[in-house]
PDB file of C-alpha atoms in Angstrom:
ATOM      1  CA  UNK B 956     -46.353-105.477 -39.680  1.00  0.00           C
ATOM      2  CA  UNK B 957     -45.244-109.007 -39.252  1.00  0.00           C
ATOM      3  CA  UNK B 958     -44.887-111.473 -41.661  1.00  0.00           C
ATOM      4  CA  UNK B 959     -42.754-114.280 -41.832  1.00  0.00           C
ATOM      5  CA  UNK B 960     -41.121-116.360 -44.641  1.00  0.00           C
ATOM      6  CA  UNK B 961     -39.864-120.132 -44.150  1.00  0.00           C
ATOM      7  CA  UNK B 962     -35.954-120.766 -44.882  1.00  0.00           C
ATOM      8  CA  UNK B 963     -37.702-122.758 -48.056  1.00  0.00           C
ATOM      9  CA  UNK B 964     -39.423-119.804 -48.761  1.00  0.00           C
ATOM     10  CA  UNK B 965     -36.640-117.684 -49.063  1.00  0.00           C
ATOM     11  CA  UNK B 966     -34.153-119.666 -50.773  1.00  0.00           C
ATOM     12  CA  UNK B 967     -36.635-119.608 -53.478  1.00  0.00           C
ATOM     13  CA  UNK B 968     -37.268-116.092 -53.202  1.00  0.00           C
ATOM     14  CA  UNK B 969     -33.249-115.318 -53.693  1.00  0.00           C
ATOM     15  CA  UNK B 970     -33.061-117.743 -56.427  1.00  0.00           C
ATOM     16  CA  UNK B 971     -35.787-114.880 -58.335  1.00  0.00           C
ATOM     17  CA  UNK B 972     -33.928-111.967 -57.123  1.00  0.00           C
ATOM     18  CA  UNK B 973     -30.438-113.062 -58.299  1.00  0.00           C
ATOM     19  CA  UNK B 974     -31.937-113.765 -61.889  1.00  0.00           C
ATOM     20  CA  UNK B 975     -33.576-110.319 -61.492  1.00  0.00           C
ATOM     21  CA  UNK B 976     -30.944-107.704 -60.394  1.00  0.00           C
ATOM     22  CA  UNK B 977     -33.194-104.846 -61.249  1.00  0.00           C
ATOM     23  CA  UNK B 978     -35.717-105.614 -58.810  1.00  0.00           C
ATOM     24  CA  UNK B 979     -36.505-103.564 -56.306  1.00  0.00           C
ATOM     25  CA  UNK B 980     -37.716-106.603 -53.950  1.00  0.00           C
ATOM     26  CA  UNK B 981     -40.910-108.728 -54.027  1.00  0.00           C
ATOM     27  CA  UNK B 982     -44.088-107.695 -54.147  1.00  0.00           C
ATOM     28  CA  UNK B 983     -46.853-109.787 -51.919  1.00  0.00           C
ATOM     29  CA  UNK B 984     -50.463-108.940 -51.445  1.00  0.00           C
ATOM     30  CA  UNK B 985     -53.996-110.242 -52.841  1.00  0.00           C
ATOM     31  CA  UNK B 986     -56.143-109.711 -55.607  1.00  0.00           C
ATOM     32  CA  UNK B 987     -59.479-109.933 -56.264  1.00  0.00           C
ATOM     33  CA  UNK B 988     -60.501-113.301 -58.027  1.00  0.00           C
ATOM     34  CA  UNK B 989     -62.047-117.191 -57.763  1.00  0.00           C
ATOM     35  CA  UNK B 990     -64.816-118.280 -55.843  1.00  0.00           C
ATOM     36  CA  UNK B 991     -63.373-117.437 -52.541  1.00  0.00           C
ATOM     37  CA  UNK B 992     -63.130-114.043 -53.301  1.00  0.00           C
ATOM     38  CA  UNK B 993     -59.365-113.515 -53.023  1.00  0.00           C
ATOM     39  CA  UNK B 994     -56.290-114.609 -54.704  1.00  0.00           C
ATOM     40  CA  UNK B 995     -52.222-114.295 -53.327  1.00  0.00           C
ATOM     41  CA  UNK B 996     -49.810-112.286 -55.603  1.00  0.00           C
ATOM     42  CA  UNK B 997     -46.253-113.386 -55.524  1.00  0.00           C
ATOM     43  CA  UNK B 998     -44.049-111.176 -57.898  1.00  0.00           C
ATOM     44  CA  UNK B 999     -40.929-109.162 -58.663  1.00  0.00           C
ATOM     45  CA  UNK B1000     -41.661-105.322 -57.705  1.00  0.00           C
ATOM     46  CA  UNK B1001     -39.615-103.257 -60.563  1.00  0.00           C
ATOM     47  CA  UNK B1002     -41.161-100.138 -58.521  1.00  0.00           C
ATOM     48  CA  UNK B1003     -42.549 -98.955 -55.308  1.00  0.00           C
ATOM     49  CA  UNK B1004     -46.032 -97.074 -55.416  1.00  0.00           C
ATOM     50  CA  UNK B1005     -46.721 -94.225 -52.963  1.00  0.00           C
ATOM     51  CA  UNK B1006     -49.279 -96.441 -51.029  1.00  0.00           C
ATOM     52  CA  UNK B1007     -46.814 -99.474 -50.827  1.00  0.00           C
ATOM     53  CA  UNK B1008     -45.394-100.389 -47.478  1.00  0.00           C
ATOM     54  CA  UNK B1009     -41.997-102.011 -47.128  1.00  0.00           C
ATOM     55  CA  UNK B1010     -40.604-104.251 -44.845  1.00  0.00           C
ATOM     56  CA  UNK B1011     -37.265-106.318 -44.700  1.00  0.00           C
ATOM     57  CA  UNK B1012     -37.924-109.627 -43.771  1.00  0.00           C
ATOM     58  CA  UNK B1013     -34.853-112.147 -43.192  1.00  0.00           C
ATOM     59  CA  UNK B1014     -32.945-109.705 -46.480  1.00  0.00           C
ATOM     60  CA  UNK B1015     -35.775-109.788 -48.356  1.00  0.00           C
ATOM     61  CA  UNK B1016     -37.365-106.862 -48.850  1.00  0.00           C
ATOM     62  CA  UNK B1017     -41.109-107.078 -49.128  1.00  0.00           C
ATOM     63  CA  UNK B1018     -43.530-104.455 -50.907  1.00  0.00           C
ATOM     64  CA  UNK B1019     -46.960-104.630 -49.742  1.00  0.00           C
ATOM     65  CA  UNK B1020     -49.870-102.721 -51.148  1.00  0.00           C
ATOM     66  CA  UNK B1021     -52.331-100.786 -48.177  1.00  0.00           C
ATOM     67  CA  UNK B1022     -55.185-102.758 -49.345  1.00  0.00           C
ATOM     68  CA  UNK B1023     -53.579-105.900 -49.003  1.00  0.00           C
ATOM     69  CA  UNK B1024     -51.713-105.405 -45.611  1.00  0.00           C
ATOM     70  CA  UNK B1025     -54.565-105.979 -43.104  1.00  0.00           C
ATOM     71  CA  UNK B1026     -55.799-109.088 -44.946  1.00  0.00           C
ATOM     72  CA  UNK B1027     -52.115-110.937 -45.116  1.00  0.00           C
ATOM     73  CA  UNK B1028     -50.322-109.265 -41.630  1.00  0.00           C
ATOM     74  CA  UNK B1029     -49.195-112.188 -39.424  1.00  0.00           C
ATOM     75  CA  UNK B1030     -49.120-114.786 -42.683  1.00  0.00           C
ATOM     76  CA  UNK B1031     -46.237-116.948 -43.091  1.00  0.00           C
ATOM     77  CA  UNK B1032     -45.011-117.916 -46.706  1.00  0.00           C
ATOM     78  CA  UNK B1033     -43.838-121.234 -47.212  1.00  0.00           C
ATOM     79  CA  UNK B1034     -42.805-123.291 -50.527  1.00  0.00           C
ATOM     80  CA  UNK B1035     -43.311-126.817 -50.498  1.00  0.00           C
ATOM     81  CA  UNK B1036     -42.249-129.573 -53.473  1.00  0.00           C
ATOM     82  CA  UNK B1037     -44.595-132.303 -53.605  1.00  0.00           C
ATOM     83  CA  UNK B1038     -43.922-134.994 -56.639  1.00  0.00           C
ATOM     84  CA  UNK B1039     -43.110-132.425 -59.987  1.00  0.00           C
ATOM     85  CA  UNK B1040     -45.401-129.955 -58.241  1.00  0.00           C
ATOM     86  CA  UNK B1041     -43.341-126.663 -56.460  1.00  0.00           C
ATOM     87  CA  UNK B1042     -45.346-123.584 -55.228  1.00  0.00           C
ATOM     88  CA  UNK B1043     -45.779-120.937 -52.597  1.00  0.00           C
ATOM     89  CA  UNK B1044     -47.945-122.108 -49.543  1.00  0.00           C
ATOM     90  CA  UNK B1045     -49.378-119.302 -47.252  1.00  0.00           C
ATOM     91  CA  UNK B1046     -50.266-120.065 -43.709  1.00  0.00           C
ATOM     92  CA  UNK B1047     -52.615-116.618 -42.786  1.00  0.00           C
ATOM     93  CA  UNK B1048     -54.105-115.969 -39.536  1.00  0.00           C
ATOM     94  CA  UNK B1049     -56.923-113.914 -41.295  1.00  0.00           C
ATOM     95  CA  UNK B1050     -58.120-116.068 -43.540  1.00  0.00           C
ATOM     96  CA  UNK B1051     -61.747-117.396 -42.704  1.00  0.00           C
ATOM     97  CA  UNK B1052     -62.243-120.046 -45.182  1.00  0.00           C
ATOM     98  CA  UNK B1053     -60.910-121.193 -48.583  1.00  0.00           C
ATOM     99  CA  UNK B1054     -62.244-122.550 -51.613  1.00  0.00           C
ATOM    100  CA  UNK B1055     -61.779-126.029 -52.492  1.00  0.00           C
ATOM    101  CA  UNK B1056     -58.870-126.422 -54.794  1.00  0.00           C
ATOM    102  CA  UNK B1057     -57.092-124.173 -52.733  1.00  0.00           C
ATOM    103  CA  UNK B1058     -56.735-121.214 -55.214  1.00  0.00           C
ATOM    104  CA  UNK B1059     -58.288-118.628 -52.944  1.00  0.00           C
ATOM    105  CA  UNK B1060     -59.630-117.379 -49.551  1.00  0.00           C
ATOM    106  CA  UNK B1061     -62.134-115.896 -47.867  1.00  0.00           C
ATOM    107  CA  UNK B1062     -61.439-112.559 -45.179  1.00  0.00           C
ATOM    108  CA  UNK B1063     -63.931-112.108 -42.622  1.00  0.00           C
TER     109      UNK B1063
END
């Protein structure tokens, strides 16, 4: 399993965790949705599920659902500001196309 997170990334991601101390780490995978046909998810995991894999990742632990780990293995997640505008940017070797605001992907 290999996926990488930009020092951006992750300063962001420890600003979340230290305002959540109950959090068991961060959970990143996909979901079903938009025109592409599939959607990042970017959240605080209170739990692990039996089928979740887990993988440390510069401190950061990272909880990844089964369905989701062949479709974002090798992504790198990034977080760019651009004017008042501040998200999480993914960078995924699997993805095959995307739609065109950028709100989801196409596996393929």
């Amino acid at each position: 399993m290999s996926i990488s997170i930009t020092p951006p990334a992750r300063e962001r991601i420890r600003q979340f965790l230290a305002q959540t101390p109950n959090a068991v780490g961060v959970r990143f995978g996909v979901k079903r949705t938009g025109c592409s046909g599939f959607a990042y998810v970017v959240d605080l995991a209170q739990d692990a599920r039996p089928d979740d894999q887990a993988m440390e990742v510069d401190g950061i632990r990272l909880i990844i659902d089964a369905k989701s780990l062949p479709m974002v293995e090798g992504t790198v997640i990034d977080f760019r500001r651009q004017g008042l505008n501040a998200a999480f940017v993914f960078h995924n070797p699997n993805a095959t196309g995307e739609c065109g605001c950028g709100e989801s992907f196409t596996v393929g």
